[in-house]
Short mmCIF file of C-alpha atoms in Angstrom, two decimals:
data_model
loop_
_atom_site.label_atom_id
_atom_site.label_comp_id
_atom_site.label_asym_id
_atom_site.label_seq_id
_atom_site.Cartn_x
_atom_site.Cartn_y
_atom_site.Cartn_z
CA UNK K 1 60.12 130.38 87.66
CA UNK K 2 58.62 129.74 91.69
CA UNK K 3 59.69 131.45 93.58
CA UNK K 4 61.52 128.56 95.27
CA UNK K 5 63.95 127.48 92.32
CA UNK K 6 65.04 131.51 91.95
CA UNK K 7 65.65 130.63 95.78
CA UNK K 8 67.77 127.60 95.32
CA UNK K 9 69.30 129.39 92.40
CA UNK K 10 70.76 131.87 94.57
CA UNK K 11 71.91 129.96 97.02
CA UNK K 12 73.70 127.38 94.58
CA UNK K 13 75.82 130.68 93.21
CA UNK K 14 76.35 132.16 96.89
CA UNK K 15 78.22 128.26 97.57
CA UNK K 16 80.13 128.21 93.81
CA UNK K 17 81.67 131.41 94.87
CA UNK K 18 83.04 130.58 98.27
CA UNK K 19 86.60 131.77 97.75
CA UNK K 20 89.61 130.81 99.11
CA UNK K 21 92.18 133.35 100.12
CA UNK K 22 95.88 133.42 100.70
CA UNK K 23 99.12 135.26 100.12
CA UNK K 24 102.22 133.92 98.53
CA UNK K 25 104.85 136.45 99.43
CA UNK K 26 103.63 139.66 98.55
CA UNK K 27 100.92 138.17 96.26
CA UNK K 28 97.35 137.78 97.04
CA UNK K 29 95.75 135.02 95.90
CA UNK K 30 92.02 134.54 95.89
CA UNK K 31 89.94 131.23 93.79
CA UNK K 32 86.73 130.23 93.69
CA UNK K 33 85.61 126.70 91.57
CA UNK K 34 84.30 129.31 89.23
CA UNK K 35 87.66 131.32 88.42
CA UNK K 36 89.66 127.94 88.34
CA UNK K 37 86.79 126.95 85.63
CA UNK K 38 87.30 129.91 83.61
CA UNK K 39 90.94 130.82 83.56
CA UNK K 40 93.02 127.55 85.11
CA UNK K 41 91.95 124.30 83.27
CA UNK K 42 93.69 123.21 81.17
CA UNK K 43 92.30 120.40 78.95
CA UNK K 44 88.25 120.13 79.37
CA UNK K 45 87.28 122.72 82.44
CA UNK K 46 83.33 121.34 82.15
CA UNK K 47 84.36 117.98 83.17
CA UNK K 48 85.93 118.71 86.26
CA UNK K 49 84.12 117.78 89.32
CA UNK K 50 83.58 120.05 91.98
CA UNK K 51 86.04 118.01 94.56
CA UNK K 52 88.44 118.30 92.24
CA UNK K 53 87.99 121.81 92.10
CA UNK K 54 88.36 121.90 95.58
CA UNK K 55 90.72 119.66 96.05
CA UNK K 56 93.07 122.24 93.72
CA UNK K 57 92.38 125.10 95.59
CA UNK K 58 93.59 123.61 99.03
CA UNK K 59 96.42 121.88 97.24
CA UNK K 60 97.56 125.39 96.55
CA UNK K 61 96.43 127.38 99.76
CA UNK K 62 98.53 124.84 101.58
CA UNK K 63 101.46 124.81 99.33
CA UNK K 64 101.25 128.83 98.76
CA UNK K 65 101.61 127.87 95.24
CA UNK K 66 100.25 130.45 92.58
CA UNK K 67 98.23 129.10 89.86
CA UNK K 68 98.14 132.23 87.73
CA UNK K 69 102.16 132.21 87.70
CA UNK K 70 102.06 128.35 86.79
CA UNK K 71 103.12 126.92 89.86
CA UNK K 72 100.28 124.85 89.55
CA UNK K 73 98.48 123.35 87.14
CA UNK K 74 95.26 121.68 86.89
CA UNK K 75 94.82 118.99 84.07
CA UNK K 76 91.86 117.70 82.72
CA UNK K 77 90.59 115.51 80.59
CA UNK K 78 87.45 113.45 79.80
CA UNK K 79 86.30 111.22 82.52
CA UNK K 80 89.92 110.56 83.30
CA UNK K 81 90.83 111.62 87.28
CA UNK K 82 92.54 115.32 87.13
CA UNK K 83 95.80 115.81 87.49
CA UNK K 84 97.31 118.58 89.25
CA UNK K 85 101.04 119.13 88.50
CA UNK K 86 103.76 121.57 90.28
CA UNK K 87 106.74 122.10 88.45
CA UNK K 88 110.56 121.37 89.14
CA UNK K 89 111.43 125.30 89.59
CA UNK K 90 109.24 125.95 91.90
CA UNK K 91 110.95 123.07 94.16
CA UNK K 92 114.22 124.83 92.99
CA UNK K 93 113.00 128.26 94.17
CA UNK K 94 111.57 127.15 97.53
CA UNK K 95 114.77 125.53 97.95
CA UNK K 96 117.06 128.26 97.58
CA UNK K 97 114.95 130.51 99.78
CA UNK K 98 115.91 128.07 102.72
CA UNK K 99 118.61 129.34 104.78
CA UNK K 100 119.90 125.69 105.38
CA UNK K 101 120.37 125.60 101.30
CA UNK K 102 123.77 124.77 100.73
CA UNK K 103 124.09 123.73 96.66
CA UNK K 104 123.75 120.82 94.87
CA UNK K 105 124.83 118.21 92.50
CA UNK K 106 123.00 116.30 89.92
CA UNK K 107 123.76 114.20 86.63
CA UNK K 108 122.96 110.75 85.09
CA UNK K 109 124.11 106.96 85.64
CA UNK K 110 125.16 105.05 82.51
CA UNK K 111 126.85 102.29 82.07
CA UNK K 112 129.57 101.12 78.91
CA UNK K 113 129.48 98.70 76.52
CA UNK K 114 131.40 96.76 78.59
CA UNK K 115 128.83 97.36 81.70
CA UNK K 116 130.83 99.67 83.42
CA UNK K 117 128.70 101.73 85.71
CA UNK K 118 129.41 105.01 86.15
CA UNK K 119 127.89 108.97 87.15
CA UNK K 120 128.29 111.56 84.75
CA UNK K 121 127.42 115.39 85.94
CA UNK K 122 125.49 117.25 83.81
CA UNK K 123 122.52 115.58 80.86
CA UNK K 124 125.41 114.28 78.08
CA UNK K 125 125.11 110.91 76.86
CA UNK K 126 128.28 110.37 75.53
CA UNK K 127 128.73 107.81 71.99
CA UNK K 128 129.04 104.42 73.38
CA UNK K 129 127.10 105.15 76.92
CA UNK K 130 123.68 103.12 77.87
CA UNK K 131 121.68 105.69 79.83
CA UNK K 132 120.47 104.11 83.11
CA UNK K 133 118.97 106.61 85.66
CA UNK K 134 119.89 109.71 87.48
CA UNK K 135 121.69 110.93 90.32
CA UNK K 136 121.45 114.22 92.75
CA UNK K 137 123.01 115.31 96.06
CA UNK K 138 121.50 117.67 97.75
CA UNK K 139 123.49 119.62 100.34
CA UNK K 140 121.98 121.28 103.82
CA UNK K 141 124.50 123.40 106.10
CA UNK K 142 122.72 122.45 109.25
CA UNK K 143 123.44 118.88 108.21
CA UNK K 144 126.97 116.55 108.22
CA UNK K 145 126.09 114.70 105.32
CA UNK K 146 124.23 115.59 102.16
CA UNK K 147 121.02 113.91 100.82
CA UNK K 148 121.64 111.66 98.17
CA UNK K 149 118.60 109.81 95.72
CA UNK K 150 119.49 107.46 92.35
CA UNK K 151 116.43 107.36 90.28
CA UNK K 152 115.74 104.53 87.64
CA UNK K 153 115.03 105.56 84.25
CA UNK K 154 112.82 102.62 83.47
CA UNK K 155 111.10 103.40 86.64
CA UNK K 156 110.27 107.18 85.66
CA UNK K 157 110.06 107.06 81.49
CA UNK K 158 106.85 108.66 80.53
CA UNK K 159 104.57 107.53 78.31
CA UNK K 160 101.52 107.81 76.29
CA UNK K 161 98.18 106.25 76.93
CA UNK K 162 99.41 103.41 74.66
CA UNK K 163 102.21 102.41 76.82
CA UNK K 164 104.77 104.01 74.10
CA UNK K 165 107.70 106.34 75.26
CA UNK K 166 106.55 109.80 74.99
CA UNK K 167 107.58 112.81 72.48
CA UNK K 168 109.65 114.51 75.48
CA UNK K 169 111.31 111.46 76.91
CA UNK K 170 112.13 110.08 73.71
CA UNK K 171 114.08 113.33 72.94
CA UNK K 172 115.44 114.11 76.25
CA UNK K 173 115.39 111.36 78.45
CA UNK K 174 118.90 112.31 80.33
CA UNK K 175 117.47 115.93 80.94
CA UNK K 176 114.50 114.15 82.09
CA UNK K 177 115.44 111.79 84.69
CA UNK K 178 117.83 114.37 85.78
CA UNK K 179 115.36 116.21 86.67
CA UNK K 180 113.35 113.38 88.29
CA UNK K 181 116.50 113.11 90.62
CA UNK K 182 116.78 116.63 91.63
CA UNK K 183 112.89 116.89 92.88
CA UNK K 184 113.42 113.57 94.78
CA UNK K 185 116.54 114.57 96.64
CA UNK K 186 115.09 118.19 97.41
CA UNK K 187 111.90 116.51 98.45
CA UNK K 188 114.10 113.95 101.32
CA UNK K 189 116.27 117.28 101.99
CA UNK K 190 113.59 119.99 102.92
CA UNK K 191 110.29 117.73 102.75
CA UNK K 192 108.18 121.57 104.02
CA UNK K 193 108.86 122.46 99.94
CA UNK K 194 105.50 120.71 98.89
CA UNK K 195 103.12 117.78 100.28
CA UNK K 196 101.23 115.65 97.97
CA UNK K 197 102.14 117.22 94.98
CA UNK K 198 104.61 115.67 91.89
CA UNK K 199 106.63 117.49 88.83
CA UNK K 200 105.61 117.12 85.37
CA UNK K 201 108.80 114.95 85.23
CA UNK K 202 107.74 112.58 88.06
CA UNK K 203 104.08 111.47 85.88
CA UNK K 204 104.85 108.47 83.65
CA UNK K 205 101.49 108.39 82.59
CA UNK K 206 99.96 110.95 79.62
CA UNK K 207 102.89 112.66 80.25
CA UNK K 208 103.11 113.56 76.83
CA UNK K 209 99.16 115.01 77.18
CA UNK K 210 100.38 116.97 80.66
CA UNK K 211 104.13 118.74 78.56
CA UNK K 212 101.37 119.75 76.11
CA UNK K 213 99.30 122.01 78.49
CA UNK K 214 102.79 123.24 80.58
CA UNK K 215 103.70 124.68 76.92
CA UNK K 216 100.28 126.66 76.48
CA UNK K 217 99.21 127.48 79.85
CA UNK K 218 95.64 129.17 80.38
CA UNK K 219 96.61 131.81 82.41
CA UNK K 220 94.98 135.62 80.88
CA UNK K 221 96.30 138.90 82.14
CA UNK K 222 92.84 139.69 82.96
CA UNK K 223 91.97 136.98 85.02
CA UNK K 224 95.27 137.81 86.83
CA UNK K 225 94.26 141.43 87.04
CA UNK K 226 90.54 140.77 88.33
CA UNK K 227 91.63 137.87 90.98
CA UNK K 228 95.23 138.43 92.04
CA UNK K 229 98.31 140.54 92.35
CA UNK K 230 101.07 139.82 91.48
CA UNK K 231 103.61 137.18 89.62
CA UNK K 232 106.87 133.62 89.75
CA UNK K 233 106.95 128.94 87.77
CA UNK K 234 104.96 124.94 88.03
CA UNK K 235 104.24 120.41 90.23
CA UNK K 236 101.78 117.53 90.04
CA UNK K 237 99.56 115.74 92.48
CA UNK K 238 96.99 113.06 90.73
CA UNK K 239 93.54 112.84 92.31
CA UNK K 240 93.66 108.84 92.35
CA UNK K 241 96.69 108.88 94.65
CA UNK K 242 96.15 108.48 98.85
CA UNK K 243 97.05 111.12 100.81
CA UNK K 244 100.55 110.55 103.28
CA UNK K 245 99.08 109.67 106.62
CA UNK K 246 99.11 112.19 108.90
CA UNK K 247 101.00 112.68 112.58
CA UNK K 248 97.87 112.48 115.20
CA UNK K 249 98.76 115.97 116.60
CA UNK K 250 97.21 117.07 112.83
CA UNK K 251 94.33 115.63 113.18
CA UNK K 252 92.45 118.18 114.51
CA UNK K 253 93.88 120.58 111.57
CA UNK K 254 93.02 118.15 109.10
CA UNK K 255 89.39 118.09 110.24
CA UNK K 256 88.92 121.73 110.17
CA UNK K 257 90.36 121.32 106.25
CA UNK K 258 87.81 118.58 105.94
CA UNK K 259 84.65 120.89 106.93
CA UNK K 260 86.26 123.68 105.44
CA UNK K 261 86.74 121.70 101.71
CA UNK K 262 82.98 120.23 102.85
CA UNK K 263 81.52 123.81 102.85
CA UNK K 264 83.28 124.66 99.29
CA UNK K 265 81.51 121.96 97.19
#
């Protein structure tokens, strides 16, 4: 091989394992696009693009989210866009570590066969109840009144890549869009928790495609042993979706990210 290519080689591998290093509580955390490859893909980890790749790792650096725990989880398949998925107890968890955290409140909206709306606590459909959407308040002590969201179910019903209502909703769609509720009014009540990023829940979508991997995550106690430790639970951000604009004072943060995410790929 000239002497040239073993050059360009070597310098390909110094760039692919750039790592990215952070803590998350006592926890350090440390990825490169090569350990995401190998241990944090699930679906097809050779068809994941290297943006992608980094994308994931400062999704999580900026969230201190912990992939090997499954706080985060990065979904692939085919030529489709990855998906990249935090789940609802980890916005539960960041939630009660606030000190403003002051409870909550959740259920489901249904309506009788006489179309009598109504909010039920808890995820019971009762015989003769029309499910409609959920409900959450979520209480703050350093505020008078307590953050409220309704959520849709026809809004938020997952389903497959053939339009059809998924395995998961079909069986629990109260728990479901329960849930849905709960991550929106914690997201309006402490919006620090997590930027960009959406619950398993919250993907309509291949949602059926995206429970399958939460259930079998790729996580091995090697991996975990060679590139972190320690260990806590998962949310989802989808590459297609725009960023939230940014306050002008960021800028100048952002662009550092930029060149920083520039010098990973």
């Amino acid at each position: 091989m000239p002497v040239a290519n073993r050059i360009g080689n070597i310098n390909n591998q110094k760039q692919q394992e750039q790592a990215i290093e952070y803590t998350v509580g006592d926890t350090k955390i440390k990825l490169t696009k090569s350990i995401i490859k190998r241990y944090l893909v699930s679906g097809d980890p050779n068809a994941v693009t290297d943006e992608e790749l980094v994308l994931f790792m400062m999704l999580c650096r900026d969230n201190k989210l912990d992939p090997w725990t499954h706080e985060a989880y990065l979904i692939k398949y085919g030529s489709d866009h990855a998906t990249m998925v935090m789940g609802k107890e980890a916005f539960m968890k960041r939630a009660a570590q606030n000190p403003a955290f002051n409870g909550m409140q959740a259920g489901i909206i249904v309506a009788d066969k006489d179309g009598n709306i109504s909010q039920q606590e808890g995820a019971i459909v009762y015989p003769g109840y029309q499910l409609l959407g959920g409900w959450a308040r979520v209480y703050r002590k350093d505020r008078e009144y307590p953050f409220y969201t309704e959520c849709d179910y026809k809004e938020y019903v997952g389903t497959k890549s053939n339009g059809q209502v998924n395995r998961t909703w079909a069986g629990k769609a109260a728990t479901m869009i329960r849930k849905v509720a709960v991550v929106n009014a914690l997201r309006e009540a402490f919006p620090a928790i997590a930027q960009g990023i959406y619950t398993a829940e919250e993907q309509r979508e291949n949602a059926d495609e995206i429970e399958a991997q939460l259930e079998t995550a790729p996580a091995s106690a090697k991996a975990i042993e060679e590139t972190s430790s320690a260990q806590p639970a998962p949310a989802v951000i989808n590459a297609r979706q725009a960023e939230p604009v940014q306050p002008a004072a960021d800028q100048q943060h952002n662009t550092q990210q930029m060149q920083m995410g520039d010098s990973l790929l």
